[in-house]
């Protein structure tokens, strides 16, 4: 799946897009890793916020490797999962701080 994100970004770059937006919120795949409400993994992708963020970080790394450091990435996240046990605004801030040196722009929406 990580390679699929990188390949899609590469196709966008080849098509002439100036940047990409990766949807990492609102219940889509990447947000399923970051959300403690749905991520019950016990491996390197589960548990702590750092572990739950690992999949998204690897997606970014793969995109950067394929498209170059100068290809801007917008990272869209949810400010809150709006469910008990899910990401809350405070968690989203911590998540953004983990990702801030890896992406160029955040778009954050509640829910």
JSON list of C-alpha atoms in Angstrom, two decimals:
[
{"chain": "A", "resi": 1, "resn": "UNK", "atom": "CA", "xyz": [0.00, 0.00, 0.00]},
{"chain": "A", "resi": 2, "resn": "UNK", "atom": "CA", "xyz": [2.85, 2.38, 0.77]},
{"chain": "A", "resi": 3, "resn": "UNK", "atom": "CA", "xyz": [4.24, 1.86, -2.71]},
{"chain": "A", "resi": 4, "resn": "UNK", "atom": "CA", "xyz": [0.77, 2.49, -4.19]},
{"chain": "A", "resi": 5, "resn": "UNK", "atom": "CA", "xyz": [0.71, 5.94, -2.56]},
{"chain": "A", "resi": 6, "resn": "UNK", "atom": "CA", "xyz": [4.17, 6.70, -3.97]},
{"chain": "A", "resi": 7, "resn": "UNK", "atom": "CA", "xyz": [3.21, 5.45, -7.44]},
{"chain": "A", "resi": 8, "resn": "UNK", "atom": "CA", "xyz": [0.06, 7.59, -7.44]},
{"chain": "A", "resi": 9, "resn": "UNK", "atom": "CA", "xyz": [2.06, 10.66, -6.41]},
{"chain": "A", "resi": 10, "resn": "UNK", "atom": "CA", "xyz": [4.57, 9.95, -9.17]},
{"chain": "A", "resi": 11, "resn": "UNK", "atom": "CA", "xyz": [1.79, 9.71, -11.76]},
{"chain": "A", "resi": 12, "resn": "UNK", "atom": "CA", "xyz": [0.41, 13.05, -10.56]},
{"chain": "A", "resi": 13, "resn": "UNK", "atom": "CA", "xyz": [3.85, 14.63, -10.89]},
{"chain": "A", "resi": 14, "resn": "UNK", "atom": "CA", "xyz": [4.33, 13.18, -14.38]},
{"chain": "A", "resi": 15, "resn": "UNK", "atom": "CA", "xyz": [0.92, 14.53, -15.37]},
{"chain": "A", "resi": 16, "resn": "UNK", "atom": "CA", "xyz": [2.10, 18.03, -14.48]},
{"chain": "A", "resi": 17, "resn": "UNK", "atom": "CA", "xyz": [0.58, 18.57, -11.04]},
{"chain": "A", "resi": 18, "resn": "UNK", "atom": "CA", "xyz": [2.52, 21.01, -8.89]},
{"chain": "A", "resi": 19, "resn": "UNK", "atom": "CA", "xyz": [1.77, 19.17, -5.64]},
{"chain": "A", "resi": 20, "resn": "UNK", "atom": "CA", "xyz": [-0.35, 16.42, -4.13]},
{"chain": "A", "resi": 21, "resn": "UNK", "atom": "CA", "xyz": [-2.75, 16.11, -1.24]},
{"chain": "A", "resi": 22, "resn": "UNK", "atom": "CA", "xyz": [-2.69, 12.89, 0.75]},
{"chain": "A", "resi": 23, "resn": "UNK", "atom": "CA", "xyz": [-5.96, 12.25, 2.56]},
{"chain": "A", "resi": 24, "resn": "UNK", "atom": "CA", "xyz": [-4.87, 10.96, 5.96]},
{"chain": "A", "resi": 25, "resn": "UNK", "atom": "CA", "xyz": [-8.10, 11.71, 7.79]},
{"chain": "A", "resi": 26, "resn": "UNK", "atom": "CA", "xyz": [-11.82, 11.05, 7.99]},
{"chain": "A", "resi": 27, "resn": "UNK", "atom": "CA", "xyz": [-11.67, 7.27, 8.25]},
{"chain": "A", "resi": 28, "resn": "UNK", "atom": "CA", "xyz": [-9.52, 6.63, 5.18]},
{"chain": "A", "resi": 29, "resn": "UNK", "atom": "CA", "xyz": [-6.67, 4.12, 5.37]},
{"chain": "A", "resi": 30, "resn": "UNK", "atom": "CA", "xyz": [-3.97, 6.29, 6.94]},
{"chain": "A", "resi": 31, "resn": "UNK", "atom": "CA", "xyz": [-6.38, 7.59, 9.57]},
{"chain": "A", "resi": 32, "resn": "UNK", "atom": "CA", "xyz": [-7.26, 4.01, 10.46]},
{"chain": "A", "resi": 33, "resn": "UNK", "atom": "CA", "xyz": [-3.66, 3.56, 11.54]},
{"chain": "A", "resi": 34, "resn": "UNK", "atom": "CA", "xyz": [-3.48, 6.80, 13.54]},
{"chain": "A", "resi": 35, "resn": "UNK", "atom": "CA", "xyz": [-6.84, 6.44, 15.30]},
{"chain": "A", "resi": 36, "resn": "UNK", "atom": "CA", "xyz": [-6.69, 4.57, 18.62]},
{"chain": "A", "resi": 37, "resn": "UNK", "atom": "CA", "xyz": [-10.41, 3.84, 18.21]},
{"chain": "A", "resi": 38, "resn": "UNK", "atom": "CA", "xyz": [-9.80, 1.46, 15.31]},
{"chain": "A", "resi": 39, "resn": "UNK", "atom": "CA", "xyz": [-6.09, 0.59, 15.47]},
{"chain": "A", "resi": 40, "resn": "UNK", "atom": "CA", "xyz": [-5.84, -2.40, 17.81]},
{"chain": "A", "resi": 41, "resn": "UNK", "atom": "CA", "xyz": [-2.52, -3.56, 16.39]},
{"chain": "A", "resi": 42, "resn": "UNK", "atom": "CA", "xyz": [0.20, -4.80, 18.71]},
{"chain": "A", "resi": 43, "resn": "UNK", "atom": "CA", "xyz": [3.08, -4.60, 16.22]},
{"chain": "A", "resi": 44, "resn": "UNK", "atom": "CA", "xyz": [5.22, -1.63, 15.18]},
{"chain": "A", "resi": 45, "resn": "UNK", "atom": "CA", "xyz": [2.10, 0.11, 13.78]},
{"chain": "A", "resi": 46, "resn": "UNK", "atom": "CA", "xyz": [0.03, 0.04, 16.97]},
{"chain": "A", "resi": 47, "resn": "UNK", "atom": "CA", "xyz": [0.04, 1.33, 20.51]},
{"chain": "A", "resi": 48, "resn": "UNK", "atom": "CA", "xyz": [1.81, 4.67, 20.98]},
{"chain": "A", "resi": 49, "resn": "UNK", "atom": "CA", "xyz": [1.13, 7.72, 18.84]},
{"chain": "A", "resi": 50, "resn": "UNK", "atom": "CA", "xyz": [4.59, 7.36, 17.31]},
{"chain": "A", "resi": 51, "resn": "UNK", "atom": "CA", "xyz": [3.86, 3.77, 16.30]},
{"chain": "A", "resi": 52, "resn": "UNK", "atom": "CA", "xyz": [0.40, 4.61, 14.95]},
{"chain": "A", "resi": 53, "resn": "UNK", "atom": "CA", "xyz": [1.96, 7.43, 12.89]},
{"chain": "A", "resi": 54, "resn": "UNK", "atom": "CA", "xyz": [4.56, 5.09, 11.38]},
{"chain": "A", "resi": 55, "resn": "UNK", "atom": "CA", "xyz": [2.46, 4.02, 8.38]},
{"chain": "A", "resi": 56, "resn": "UNK", "atom": "CA", "xyz": [1.83, 7.64, 7.37]},
{"chain": "A", "resi": 57, "resn": "UNK", "atom": "CA", "xyz": [5.48, 8.50, 7.81]},
{"chain": "A", "resi": 58, "resn": "UNK", "atom": "CA", "xyz": [6.47, 5.62, 5.57]},
{"chain": "A", "resi": 59, "resn": "UNK", "atom": "CA", "xyz": [3.99, 6.82, 2.97]},
{"chain": "A", "resi": 60, "resn": "UNK", "atom": "CA", "xyz": [5.60, 10.26, 3.02]},
{"chain": "A", "resi": 61, "resn": "UNK", "atom": "CA", "xyz": [9.10, 8.80, 2.84]},
{"chain": "A", "resi": 62, "resn": "UNK", "atom": "CA", "xyz": [8.13, 6.70, -0.18]},
{"chain": "A", "resi": 63, "resn": "UNK", "atom": "CA", "xyz": [6.58, 9.70, -1.93]},
{"chain": "A", "resi": 64, "resn": "UNK", "atom": "CA", "xyz": [9.66, 11.83, -1.23]},
{"chain": "A", "resi": 65, "resn": "UNK", "atom": "CA", "xyz": [11.93, 9.09, -2.53]},
{"chain": "A", "resi": 66, "resn": "UNK", "atom": "CA", "xyz": [9.90, 8.75, -5.72]},
{"chain": "A", "resi": 67, "resn": "UNK", "atom": "CA", "xyz": [9.00, 12.40, -6.37]},
{"chain": "A", "resi": 68, "resn": "UNK", "atom": "CA", "xyz": [11.84, 14.34, -4.73]},
{"chain": "A", "resi": 69, "resn": "UNK", "atom": "CA", "xyz": [12.03, 16.64, -1.73]},
{"chain": "A", "resi": 70, "resn": "UNK", "atom": "CA", "xyz": [10.91, 19.63, -3.81]},
{"chain": "A", "resi": 71, "resn": "UNK", "atom": "CA", "xyz": [7.49, 18.13, -4.67]},
{"chain": "A", "resi": 72, "resn": "UNK", "atom": "CA", "xyz": [5.05, 19.64, -2.14]},
{"chain": "A", "resi": 73, "resn": "UNK", "atom": "CA", "xyz": [2.80, 17.38, -0.07]},
{"chain": "A", "resi": 74, "resn": "UNK", "atom": "CA", "xyz": [-0.38, 18.54, 1.62]},
{"chain": "A", "resi": 75, "resn": "UNK", "atom": "CA", "xyz": [-1.36, 16.23, 4.49]},
{"chain": "A", "resi": 76, "resn": "UNK", "atom": "CA", "xyz": [-5.06, 16.22, 5.35]},
{"chain": "A", "resi": 77, "resn": "UNK", "atom": "CA", "xyz": [-5.94, 15.04, 8.85]},
{"chain": "A", "resi": 78, "resn": "UNK", "atom": "CA", "xyz": [-8.94, 14.91, 11.14]},
{"chain": "A", "resi": 79, "resn": "UNK", "atom": "CA", "xyz": [-8.80, 17.12, 14.22]},
{"chain": "A", "resi": 80, "resn": "UNK", "atom": "CA", "xyz": [-11.04, 14.62, 16.00]},
{"chain": "A", "resi": 81, "resn": "UNK", "atom": "CA", "xyz": [-12.53, 11.23, 15.21]},
{"chain": "A", "resi": 82, "resn": "UNK", "atom": "CA", "xyz": [-15.72, 12.32, 16.98]},
{"chain": "A", "resi": 83, "resn": "UNK", "atom": "CA", "xyz": [-15.99, 8.90, 18.63]},
{"chain": "A", "resi": 84, "resn": "UNK", "atom": "CA", "xyz": [-15.13, 7.75, 22.15]},
{"chain": "A", "resi": 85, "resn": "UNK", "atom": "CA", "xyz": [-11.55, 6.51, 22.33]},
{"chain": "A", "resi": 86, "resn": "UNK", "atom": "CA", "xyz": [-10.63, 8.12, 19.02]},
{"chain": "A", "resi": 87, "resn": "UNK", "atom": "CA", "xyz": [-8.30, 10.96, 18.13]},
{"chain": "A", "resi": 88, "resn": "UNK", "atom": "CA", "xyz": [-9.05, 14.19, 19.93]},
{"chain": "A", "resi": 89, "resn": "UNK", "atom": "CA", "xyz": [-7.85, 17.69, 19.05]},
{"chain": "A", "resi": 90, "resn": "UNK", "atom": "CA", "xyz": [-4.92, 17.40, 21.46]},
{"chain": "A", "resi": 91, "resn": "UNK", "atom": "CA", "xyz": [-3.87, 14.15, 19.78]},
{"chain": "A", "resi": 92, "resn": "UNK", "atom": "CA", "xyz": [-4.12, 15.74, 16.33]},
{"chain": "A", "resi": 93, "resn": "UNK", "atom": "CA", "xyz": [-1.80, 18.55, 17.47]},
{"chain": "A", "resi": 94, "resn": "UNK", "atom": "CA", "xyz": [0.76, 16.00, 18.67]},
{"chain": "A", "resi": 95, "resn": "UNK", "atom": "CA", "xyz": [0.39, 14.07, 15.41]},
{"chain": "A", "resi": 96, "resn": "UNK", "atom": "CA", "xyz": [0.94, 17.23, 13.37]},
{"chain": "A", "resi": 97, "resn": "UNK", "atom": "CA", "xyz": [4.05, 17.98, 15.41]},
{"chain": "A", "resi": 98, "resn": "UNK", "atom": "CA", "xyz": [5.43, 14.53, 14.54]},
{"chain": "A", "resi": 99, "resn": "UNK", "atom": "CA", "xyz": [4.74, 15.13, 10.84]},
{"chain": "A", "resi": 100, "resn": "UNK", "atom": "CA", "xyz": [5.59, 18.83, 10.54]},
{"chain": "A", "resi": 101, "resn": "UNK", "atom": "CA", "xyz": [9.10, 18.34, 9.12]},
{"chain": "A", "resi": 102, "resn": "UNK", "atom": "CA", "xyz": [7.90, 15.75, 6.62]},
{"chain": "A", "resi": 103, "resn": "UNK", "atom": "CA", "xyz": [5.06, 17.57, 4.84]},
{"chain": "A", "resi": 104, "resn": "UNK", "atom": "CA", "xyz": [4.69, 21.06, 3.44]},
{"chain": "A", "resi": 105, "resn": "UNK", "atom": "CA", "xyz": [1.11, 21.88, 4.35]},
{"chain": "A", "resi": 106, "resn": "UNK", "atom": "CA", "xyz": [-1.57, 20.58, 6.69]},
{"chain": "A", "resi": 107, "resn": "UNK", "atom": "CA", "xyz": [-5.28, 20.70, 6.14]},
{"chain": "A", "resi": 108, "resn": "UNK", "atom": "CA", "xyz": [-7.12, 19.88, 9.31]},
{"chain": "A", "resi": 109, "resn": "UNK", "atom": "CA", "xyz": [-10.85, 19.44, 9.66]},
{"chain": "A", "resi": 110, "resn": "UNK", "atom": "CA", "xyz": [-12.90, 18.19, 12.52]},
{"chain": "A", "resi": 111, "resn": "UNK", "atom": "CA", "xyz": [-14.40, 14.76, 12.02]}
]
